[in-house]
């Protein structure tokens, strides 16, 4: 029964349901929320593996930077409804933009505050 499934099992079942119709675009909204770090890493590996098999566009919305590092080929950093910077993941993780650098590194010091 659905209420007997763990959080990770529910996420995998949702992923399987999304793939049944062979979509060209698959959207993940915080797929790692509520998962421990190991299950998050395993889910990221599953997303990458299924994407390699099926192709298409996989869009992952996440605040978990480790997940972004694991799955992203391309990243867009959104802030207050606007794209601050967008590009290949390798470029964004090495950007000169101090806001994006702070956000992707999770540092307390920088232009982003508690506002």
C-alpha positions as CSV (number, residue, x, y, z in Angstrom):
1,X,0.0,0.0,0.0
2,X,1.2,3.6,-0.7
3,X,1.2,4.5,3.0
4,X,3.6,1.6,3.7
5,X,6.3,2.9,1.4
6,X,9.3,4.8,2.7
7,X,10.0,8.3,1.4
8,X,12.7,7.1,-0.9
9,X,10.4,4.4,-2.3
10,X,7.6,7.0,-2.9
11,X,10.1,9.2,-4.8
12,X,11.2,6.3,-7.0
13,X,7.6,5.2,-7.6
14,X,6.8,8.8,-8.6
15,X,9.8,8.8,-11.0
16,X,8.6,5.6,-12.5
17,X,5.1,6.9,-13.0
18,X,6.5,10.0,-14.7
19,X,8.4,7.9,-17.2
20,X,5.6,5.6,-18.2
21,X,4.4,7.9,-21.1
22,X,8.0,8.4,-22.3
23,X,8.0,12.2,-21.9
24,X,10.5,14.5,-23.7
25,X,10.8,16.6,-20.5
26,X,10.9,15.4,-16.9
27,X,10.6,18.0,-14.1
28,X,11.9,17.2,-10.6
29,X,10.9,19.6,-7.8
30,X,13.2,19.1,-4.9
31,X,13.5,15.3,-5.5
32,X,15.9,15.0,-2.6
33,X,13.7,16.7,0.1
34,X,13.3,14.5,3.1
35,X,16.0,12.0,2.1
36,X,19.1,11.3,4.0
37,X,22.5,12.0,2.3
38,X,23.0,8.4,1.1
39,X,19.5,8.1,-0.4
40,X,19.9,11.5,-2.0
41,X,23.2,10.3,-3.7
42,X,21.5,7.1,-4.8
43,X,18.5,9.0,-6.2
44,X,20.9,11.4,-8.1
45,X,22.6,8.3,-9.6
46,X,19.3,6.9,-10.6
47,X,18.3,10.2,-12.3
48,X,21.5,10.3,-14.2
49,X,21.3,6.6,-15.2
50,X,17.7,6.9,-16.4
51,X,18.4,10.1,-18.3
52,X,21.3,8.4,-20.1
53,X,19.1,5.6,-21.1
54,X,16.1,7.7,-22.2
55,X,17.5,11.1,-23.2
56,X,15.2,14.1,-23.2
57,X,15.4,17.1,-20.9
58,X,15.6,16.5,-17.2
59,X,15.0,19.7,-15.1
60,X,15.9,19.4,-11.4
61,X,14.9,22.1,-9.0
62,X,16.9,21.9,-5.9
63,X,18.5,23.8,-3.0
64,X,20.9,20.9,-2.4
65,X,24.2,21.9,-4.0
66,X,25.6,18.4,-3.8
67,X,22.7,17.1,-5.8
68,X,23.2,19.9,-8.3
69,X,26.9,18.9,-8.6
70,X,25.9,15.3,-9.1
71,X,23.3,15.7,-11.8
72,X,23.7,19.0,-13.5
73,X,25.2,19.6,-16.9
74,X,23.7,23.1,-17.0
75,X,22.7,25.3,-14.1
76,X,20.5,28.4,-13.7
77,X,20.7,30.3,-10.4
78,X,17.4,31.9,-9.6
79,X,16.9,34.7,-7.0
80,X,13.7,36.6,-6.4
81,X,12.1,35.3,-9.5
82,X,15.0,36.2,-11.8
83,X,17.9,34.3,-13.3
84,X,21.1,35.6,-11.8
85,X,23.4,33.5,-14.0
86,X,23.0,30.5,-16.2
87,X,25.4,28.2,-18.0
88,X,27.3,25.0,-18.0
89,X,27.7,23.6,-14.5
90,X,31.5,23.7,-14.7
91,X,31.4,27.4,-15.5
92,X,29.0,28.3,-12.7
93,X,30.9,26.4,-10.1
94,X,34.0,28.5,-11.1
95,X,32.2,31.9,-11.7
96,X,33.6,35.3,-10.8
97,X,30.0,36.4,-9.8
98,X,30.3,36.8,-6.1
99,X,26.6,36.2,-5.5
100,X,26.6,32.9,-7.4
101,X,29.9,31.8,-5.9
102,X,28.5,32.4,-2.4
103,X,25.2,30.6,-3.2
104,X,26.9,27.6,-4.8
105,X,29.5,27.3,-2.0
106,X,27.1,27.9,0.9
107,X,29.4,30.4,2.5
108,X,28.0,32.9,5.1
109,X,30.2,35.7,3.9
110,X,29.2,37.5,0.7
111,X,26.6,39.7,-0.9
112,X,23.7,37.3,0.0
113,X,22.3,37.9,3.5
114,X,19.3,37.1,5.6
115,X,17.2,39.8,4.2
